[in-house]
Short mmCIF file of C-alpha atoms in Angstrom, two decimals:
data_model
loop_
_atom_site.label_atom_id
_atom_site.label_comp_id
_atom_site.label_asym_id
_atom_site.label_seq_id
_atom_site.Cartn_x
_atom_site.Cartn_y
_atom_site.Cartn_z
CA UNK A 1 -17.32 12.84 15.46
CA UNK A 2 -14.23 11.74 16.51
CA UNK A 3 -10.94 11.85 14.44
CA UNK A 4 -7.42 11.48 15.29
CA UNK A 5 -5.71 14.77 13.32
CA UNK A 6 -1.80 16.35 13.86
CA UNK A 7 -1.54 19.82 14.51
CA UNK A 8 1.95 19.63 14.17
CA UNK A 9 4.83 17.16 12.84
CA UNK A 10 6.96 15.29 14.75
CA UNK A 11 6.55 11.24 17.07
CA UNK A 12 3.61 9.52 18.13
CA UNK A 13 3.08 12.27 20.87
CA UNK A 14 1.81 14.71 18.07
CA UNK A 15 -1.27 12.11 17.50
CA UNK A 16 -4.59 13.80 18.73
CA UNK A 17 -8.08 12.07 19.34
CA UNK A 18 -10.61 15.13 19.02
CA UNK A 19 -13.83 15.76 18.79
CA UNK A 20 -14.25 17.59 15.07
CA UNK A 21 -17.27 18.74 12.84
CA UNK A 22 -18.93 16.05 10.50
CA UNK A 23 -17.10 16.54 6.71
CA UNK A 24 -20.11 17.29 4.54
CA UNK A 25 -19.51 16.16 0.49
CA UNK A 26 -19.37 17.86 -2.41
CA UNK A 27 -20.99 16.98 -5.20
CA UNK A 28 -18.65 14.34 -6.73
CA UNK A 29 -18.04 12.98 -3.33
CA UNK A 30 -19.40 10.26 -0.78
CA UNK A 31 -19.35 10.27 2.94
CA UNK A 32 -18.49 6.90 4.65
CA UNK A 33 -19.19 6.00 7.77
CA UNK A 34 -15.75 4.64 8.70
CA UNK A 35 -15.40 0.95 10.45
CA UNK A 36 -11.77 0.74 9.65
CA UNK A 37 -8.25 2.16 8.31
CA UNK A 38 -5.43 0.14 7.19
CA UNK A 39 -2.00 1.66 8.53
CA UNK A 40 0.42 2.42 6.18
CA UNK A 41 4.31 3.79 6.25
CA UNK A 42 3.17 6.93 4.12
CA UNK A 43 0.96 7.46 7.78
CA UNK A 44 3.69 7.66 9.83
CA UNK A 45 6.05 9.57 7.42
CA UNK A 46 3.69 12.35 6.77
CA UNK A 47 3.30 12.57 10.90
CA UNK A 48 6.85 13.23 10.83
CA UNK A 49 6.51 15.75 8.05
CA UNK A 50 6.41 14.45 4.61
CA UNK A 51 9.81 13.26 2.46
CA UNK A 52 11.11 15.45 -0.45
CA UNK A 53 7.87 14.62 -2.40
CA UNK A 54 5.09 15.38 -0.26
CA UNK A 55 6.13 18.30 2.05
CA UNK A 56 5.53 20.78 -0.75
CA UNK A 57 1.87 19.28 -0.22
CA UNK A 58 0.82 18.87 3.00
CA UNK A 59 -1.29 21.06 5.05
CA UNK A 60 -2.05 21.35 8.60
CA UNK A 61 -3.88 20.15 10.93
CA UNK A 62 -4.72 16.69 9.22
CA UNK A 63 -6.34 13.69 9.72
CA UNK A 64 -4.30 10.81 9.24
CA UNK A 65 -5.19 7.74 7.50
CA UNK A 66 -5.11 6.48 3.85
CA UNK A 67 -7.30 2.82 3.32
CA UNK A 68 -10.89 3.02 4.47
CA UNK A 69 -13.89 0.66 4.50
CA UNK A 70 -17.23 1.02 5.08
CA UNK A 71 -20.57 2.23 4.47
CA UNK A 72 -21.75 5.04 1.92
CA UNK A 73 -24.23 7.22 4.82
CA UNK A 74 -24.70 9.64 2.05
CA UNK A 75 -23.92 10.53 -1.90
CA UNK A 76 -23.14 13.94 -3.57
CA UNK A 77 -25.22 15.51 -5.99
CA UNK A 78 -23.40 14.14 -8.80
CA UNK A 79 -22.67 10.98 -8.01
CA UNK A 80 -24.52 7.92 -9.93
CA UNK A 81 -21.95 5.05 -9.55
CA UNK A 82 -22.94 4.16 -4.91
CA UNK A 83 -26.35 4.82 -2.92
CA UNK A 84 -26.40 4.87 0.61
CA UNK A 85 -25.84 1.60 2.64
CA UNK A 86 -23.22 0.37 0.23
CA UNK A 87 -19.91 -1.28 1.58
CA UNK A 88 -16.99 0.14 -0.25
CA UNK A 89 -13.27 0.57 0.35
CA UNK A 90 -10.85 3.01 -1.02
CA UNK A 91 -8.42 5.97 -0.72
CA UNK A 92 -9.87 8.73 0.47
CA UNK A 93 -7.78 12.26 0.09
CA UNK A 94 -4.60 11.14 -0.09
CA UNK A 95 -2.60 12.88 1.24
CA UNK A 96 -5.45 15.04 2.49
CA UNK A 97 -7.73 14.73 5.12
CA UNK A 98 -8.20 10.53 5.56
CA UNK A 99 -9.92 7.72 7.73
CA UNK A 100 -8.76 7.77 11.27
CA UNK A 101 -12.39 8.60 11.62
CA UNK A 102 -15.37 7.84 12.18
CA UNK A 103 -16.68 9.33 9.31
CA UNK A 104 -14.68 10.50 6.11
CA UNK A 105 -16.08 12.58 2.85
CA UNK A 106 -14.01 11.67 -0.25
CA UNK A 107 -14.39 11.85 -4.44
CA UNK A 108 -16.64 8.90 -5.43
CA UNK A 109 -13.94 7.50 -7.81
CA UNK A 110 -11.40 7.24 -5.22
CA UNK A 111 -13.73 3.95 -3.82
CA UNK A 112 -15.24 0.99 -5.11
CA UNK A 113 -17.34 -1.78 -3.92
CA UNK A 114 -15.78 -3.79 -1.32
CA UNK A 115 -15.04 -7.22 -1.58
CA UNK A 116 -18.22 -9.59 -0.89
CA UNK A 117 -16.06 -12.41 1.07
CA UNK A 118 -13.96 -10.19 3.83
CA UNK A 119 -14.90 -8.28 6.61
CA UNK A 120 -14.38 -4.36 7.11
CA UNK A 121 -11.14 -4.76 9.04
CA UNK A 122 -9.87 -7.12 5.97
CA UNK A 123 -10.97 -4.47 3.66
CA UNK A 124 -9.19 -1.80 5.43
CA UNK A 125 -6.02 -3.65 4.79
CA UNK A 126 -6.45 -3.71 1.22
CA UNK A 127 -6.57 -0.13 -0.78
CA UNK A 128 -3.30 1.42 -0.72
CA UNK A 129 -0.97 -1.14 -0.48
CA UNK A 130 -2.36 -2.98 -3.20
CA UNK A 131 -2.74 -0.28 -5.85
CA UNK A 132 0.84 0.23 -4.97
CA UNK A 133 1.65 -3.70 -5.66
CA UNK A 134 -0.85 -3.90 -8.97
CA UNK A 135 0.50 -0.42 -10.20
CA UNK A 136 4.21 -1.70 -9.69
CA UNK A 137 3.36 -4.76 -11.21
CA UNK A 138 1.20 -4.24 -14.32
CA UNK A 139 1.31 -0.49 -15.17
CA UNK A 140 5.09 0.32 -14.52
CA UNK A 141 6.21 -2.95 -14.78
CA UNK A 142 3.95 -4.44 -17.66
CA UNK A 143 4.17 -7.88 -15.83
CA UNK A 144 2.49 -10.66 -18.58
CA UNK A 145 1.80 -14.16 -18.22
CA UNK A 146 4.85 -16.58 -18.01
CA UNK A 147 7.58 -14.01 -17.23
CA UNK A 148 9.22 -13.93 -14.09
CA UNK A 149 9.34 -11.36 -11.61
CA UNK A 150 11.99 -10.73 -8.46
CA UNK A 151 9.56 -8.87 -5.64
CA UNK A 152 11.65 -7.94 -2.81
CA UNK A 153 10.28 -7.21 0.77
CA UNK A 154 7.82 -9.54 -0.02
CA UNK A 155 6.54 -9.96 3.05
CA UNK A 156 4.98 -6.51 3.94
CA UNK A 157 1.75 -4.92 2.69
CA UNK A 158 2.98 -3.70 -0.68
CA UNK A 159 5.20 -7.03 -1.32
CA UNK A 160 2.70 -9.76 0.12
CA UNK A 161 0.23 -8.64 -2.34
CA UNK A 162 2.41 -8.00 -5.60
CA UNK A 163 3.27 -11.80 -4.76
CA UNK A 164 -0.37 -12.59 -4.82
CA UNK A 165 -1.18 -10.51 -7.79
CA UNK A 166 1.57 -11.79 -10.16
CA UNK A 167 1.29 -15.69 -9.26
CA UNK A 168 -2.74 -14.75 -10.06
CA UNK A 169 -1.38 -13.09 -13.89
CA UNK A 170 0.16 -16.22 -14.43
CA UNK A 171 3.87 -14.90 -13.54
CA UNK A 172 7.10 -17.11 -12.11
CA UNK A 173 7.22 -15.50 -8.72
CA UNK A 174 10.62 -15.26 -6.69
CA UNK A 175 10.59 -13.52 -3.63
CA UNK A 176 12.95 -12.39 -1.21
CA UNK A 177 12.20 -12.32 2.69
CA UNK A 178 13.62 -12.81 6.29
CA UNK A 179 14.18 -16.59 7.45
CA UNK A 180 10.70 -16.76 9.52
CA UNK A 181 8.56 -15.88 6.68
CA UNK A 182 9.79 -18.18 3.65
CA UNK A 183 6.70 -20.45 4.75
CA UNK A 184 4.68 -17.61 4.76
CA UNK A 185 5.46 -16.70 1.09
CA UNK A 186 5.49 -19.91 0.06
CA UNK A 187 1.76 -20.23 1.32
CA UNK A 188 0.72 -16.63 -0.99
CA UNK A 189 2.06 -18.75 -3.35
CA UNK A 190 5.93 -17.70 -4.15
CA UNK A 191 7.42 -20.52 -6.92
CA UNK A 192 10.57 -19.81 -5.42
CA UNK A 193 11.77 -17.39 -1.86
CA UNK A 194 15.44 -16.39 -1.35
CA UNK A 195 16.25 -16.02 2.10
CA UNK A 196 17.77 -12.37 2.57
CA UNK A 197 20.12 -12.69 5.34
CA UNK A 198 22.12 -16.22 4.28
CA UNK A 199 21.09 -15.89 0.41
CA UNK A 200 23.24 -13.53 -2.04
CA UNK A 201 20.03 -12.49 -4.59
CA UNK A 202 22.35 -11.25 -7.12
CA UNK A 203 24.46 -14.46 -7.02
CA UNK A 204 21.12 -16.95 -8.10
CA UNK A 205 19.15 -14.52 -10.63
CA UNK A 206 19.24 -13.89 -13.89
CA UNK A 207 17.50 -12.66 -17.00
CA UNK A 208 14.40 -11.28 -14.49
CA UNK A 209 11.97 -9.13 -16.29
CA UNK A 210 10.67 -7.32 -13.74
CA UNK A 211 12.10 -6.71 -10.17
CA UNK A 212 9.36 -4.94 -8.00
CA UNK A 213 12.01 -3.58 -5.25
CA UNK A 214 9.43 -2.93 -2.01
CA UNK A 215 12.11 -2.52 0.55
CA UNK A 216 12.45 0.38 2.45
CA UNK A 217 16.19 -0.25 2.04
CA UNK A 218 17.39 3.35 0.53
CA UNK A 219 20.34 1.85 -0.77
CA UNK A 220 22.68 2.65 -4.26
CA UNK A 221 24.26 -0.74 -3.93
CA UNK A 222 20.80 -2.69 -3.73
CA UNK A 223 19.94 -0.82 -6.47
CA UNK A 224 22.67 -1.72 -8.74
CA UNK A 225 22.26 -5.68 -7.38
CA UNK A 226 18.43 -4.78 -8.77
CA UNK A 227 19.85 -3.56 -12.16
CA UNK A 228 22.09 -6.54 -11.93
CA UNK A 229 19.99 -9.17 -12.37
CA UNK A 230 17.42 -8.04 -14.84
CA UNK A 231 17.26 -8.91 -18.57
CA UNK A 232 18.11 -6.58 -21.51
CA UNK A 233 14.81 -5.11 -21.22
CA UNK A 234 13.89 -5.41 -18.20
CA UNK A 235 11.70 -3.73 -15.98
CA UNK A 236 13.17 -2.39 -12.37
CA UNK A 237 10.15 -0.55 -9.88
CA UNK A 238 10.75 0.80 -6.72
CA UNK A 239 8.28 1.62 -4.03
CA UNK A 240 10.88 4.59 -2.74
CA UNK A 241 9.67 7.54 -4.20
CA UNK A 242 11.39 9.87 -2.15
CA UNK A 243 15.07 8.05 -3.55
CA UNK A 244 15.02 9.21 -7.24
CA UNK A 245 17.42 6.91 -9.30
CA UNK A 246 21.27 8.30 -9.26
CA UNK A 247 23.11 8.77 -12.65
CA UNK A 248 25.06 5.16 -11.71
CA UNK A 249 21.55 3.58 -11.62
CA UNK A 250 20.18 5.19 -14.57
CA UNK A 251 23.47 4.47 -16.62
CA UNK A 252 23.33 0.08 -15.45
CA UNK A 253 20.06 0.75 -16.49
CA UNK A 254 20.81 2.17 -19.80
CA UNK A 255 23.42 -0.14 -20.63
CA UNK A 256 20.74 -3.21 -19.88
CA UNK A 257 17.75 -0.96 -22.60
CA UNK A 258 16.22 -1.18 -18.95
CA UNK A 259 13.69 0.72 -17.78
CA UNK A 260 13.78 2.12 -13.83
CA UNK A 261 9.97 3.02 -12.60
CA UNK A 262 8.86 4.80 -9.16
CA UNK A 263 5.40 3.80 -8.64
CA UNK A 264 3.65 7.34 -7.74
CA UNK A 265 5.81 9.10 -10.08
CA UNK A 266 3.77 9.20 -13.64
CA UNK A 267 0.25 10.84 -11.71
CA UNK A 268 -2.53 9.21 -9.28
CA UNK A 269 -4.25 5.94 -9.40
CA UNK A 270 -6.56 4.90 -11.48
CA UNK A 271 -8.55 3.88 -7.81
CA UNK A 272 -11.99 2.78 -8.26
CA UNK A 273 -10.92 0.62 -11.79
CA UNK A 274 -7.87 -0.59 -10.30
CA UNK A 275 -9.83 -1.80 -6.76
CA UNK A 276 -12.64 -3.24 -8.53
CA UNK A 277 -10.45 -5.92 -10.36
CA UNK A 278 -8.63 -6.72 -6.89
CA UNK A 279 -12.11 -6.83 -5.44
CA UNK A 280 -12.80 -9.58 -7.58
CA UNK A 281 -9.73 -11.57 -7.13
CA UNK A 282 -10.76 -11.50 -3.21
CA UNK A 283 -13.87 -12.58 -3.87
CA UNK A 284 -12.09 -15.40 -6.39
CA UNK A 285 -9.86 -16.15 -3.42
CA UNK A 286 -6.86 -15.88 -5.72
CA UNK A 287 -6.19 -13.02 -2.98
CA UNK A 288 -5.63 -13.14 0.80
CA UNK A 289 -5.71 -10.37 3.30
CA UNK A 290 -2.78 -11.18 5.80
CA UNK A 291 -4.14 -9.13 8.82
CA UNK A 292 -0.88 -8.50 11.25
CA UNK A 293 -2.77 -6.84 14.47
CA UNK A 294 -5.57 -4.94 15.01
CA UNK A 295 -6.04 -1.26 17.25
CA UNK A 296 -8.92 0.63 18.29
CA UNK A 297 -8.50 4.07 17.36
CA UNK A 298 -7.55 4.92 21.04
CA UNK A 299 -4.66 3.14 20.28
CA UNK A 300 -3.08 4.55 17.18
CA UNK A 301 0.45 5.57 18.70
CA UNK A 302 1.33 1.75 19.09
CA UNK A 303 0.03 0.95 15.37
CA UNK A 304 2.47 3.63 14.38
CA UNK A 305 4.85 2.27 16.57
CA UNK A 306 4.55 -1.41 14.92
CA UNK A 307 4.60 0.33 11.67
CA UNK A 308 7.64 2.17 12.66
CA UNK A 309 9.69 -1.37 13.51
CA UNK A 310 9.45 -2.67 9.66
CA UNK A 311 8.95 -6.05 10.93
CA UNK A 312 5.38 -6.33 9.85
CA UNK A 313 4.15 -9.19 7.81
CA UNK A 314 0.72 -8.12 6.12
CA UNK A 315 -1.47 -5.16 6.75
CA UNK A 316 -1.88 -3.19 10.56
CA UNK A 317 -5.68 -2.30 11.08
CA UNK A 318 -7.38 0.24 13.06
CA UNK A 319 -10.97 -0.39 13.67
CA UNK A 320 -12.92 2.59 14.32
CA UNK A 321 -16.14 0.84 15.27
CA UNK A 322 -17.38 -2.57 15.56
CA UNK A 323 -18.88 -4.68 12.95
CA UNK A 324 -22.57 -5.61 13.50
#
């Protein structure tokens, strides 16, 4: 089957297509044929070699690729919960071996049943990014009905969906984003979007109870502006787990009874629960899959190379074969 794996760390140019052996499951896994992988950040940092948190855990070589959908071609002895032909979606490995594949083995509760109302590419976009957004939102930062939340980078993967996922919770959503994609956010259904580069954030908000920072900024005085604006109480998650909170952060934080969460940092995802209650707001169409481009998987340098520009609004796809 074909793959593309890294036998080494470094740019795009380390990005192999190769011919490999089928991956054959054990008995708590499944083995999906692959029609498509989301592209994530995490993809292109671990081809560079993993950040503080993940070099300690990567091994070489290594298929890339961390959001798959598609169908179950075969079920481990132990598994009762798919049977073959069913279309699911999920994380397989991570950070193991993953989807830039045509075919990918992976524990059965990493997946669930994929979303009736979206194609495979659509589905692709969804698994990681959201159980980063619905983790941030709900687990770390106990988001409930009526409260109001301050998402920033709002308009990537992670953030387009936490917007999507609070306003669905019944939460006051206020986003932060680039000039071009206000309208955007508006349209996932933002109650209110501060514009970044003319709008001072920690000049307009107060008393927030959560702020779900999904940036890529690595930045102590964003952080404080974070801490700023919260409520005695509040919640503050970041996306960066690689940029622990300094004593500065953790002391505005103490003197607020704040809490400061890294989503990642308290164990693994609770996948196949987690995807089967986005699944169904899909399906609701309380949730949208914003689709940015889509590569074959000949073409997985210049997805990496989109990814790498942080300009993205929604999800990058690679389809690994065509939908019938």
């Amino acid at each position: 089957m074909k793959a593309v794996r890294i036998h080494e760390f470094g740019g795009v140019e380390v990005l192999q297509l190769e011919e490999i052996e089928h991956p054959v499951p054990q008995a708590d896994e499944i083995l999906i044929k692959v029609y498509a992988s989301g592209v994530n950040p995490v993809d292109w940092v671990i081809r560079e070699g993993g950040n503080d948190f993940l070099k300690p855990i990567l091994k070489l070589p290594l298929t890339l690729g961390w959001d798959a959908a598609g169908i179950v071609e075969t079920v481990g002895a132990a598994v009762t919960t798919f049977k073959k032909g069913d279309e699911v979606y999920g994380v397989p490995n991570f950070p193991g071996n993953g989807s830039y594949a045509e075919f990918v083995a992976a524990k059965a509760n990493q997946f669930a049943l994929k979303p009736k109302n979206i194609s495979f590419n659509e589905a692709a976009g969804v698994p990681l990014a959201a159980m980063v957004a619905w983790t941030g939102n709900f687990e770390l930062g106990k988001l409930k009905i009526g409260q109001r939340i301050f998402i920033r980078g709002a308009s990537g993967g992670v953030g387009s969906f936490a917007v999507q996922f609070a306003k669905a919770k019944g939460a006051y959503v206020i986003a932060s984003a680039s000039t071009s994609n206000i309208e955007f956010l508006q349209q996932l259904g933002a109650d209110e979007v501060i514009d970044y580069k003319t709008q001072a954030f920690e000049d307009l908000l107060r008393d927030i109870d959560v702020v779900f920072d999904a940036s890529p900024l690595r930045d102590e005085g964003e952080r404080l502006k974070n801490v700023q604006v919260l409520k005695d109480g509040g919640v503050l998650v970041s996306v960066n787990i690689d940029f622990p909170f300094s004593d500065e952060v953790k002391a505005a934080l103490d003197a607020k009874h704040a809490t400061g969460e890294l989503v990642g940092g308290k164990g693994t995802f609770v996948a196949a629960e987690y995807l089967k209650e986005i699944a169904n707001l899909i399906d609701e169409g309380n949730v949208k899959v914003i689709i940015s481009k889509i590569f074959p998987l000949e073409q997985v340098a210049e997805a990496h190379r989109e990814s790498e520009s942080w300009h993205v609004r929604g999800k990058l796809i690679i389809e690994v074969r065509k939908e019938q």
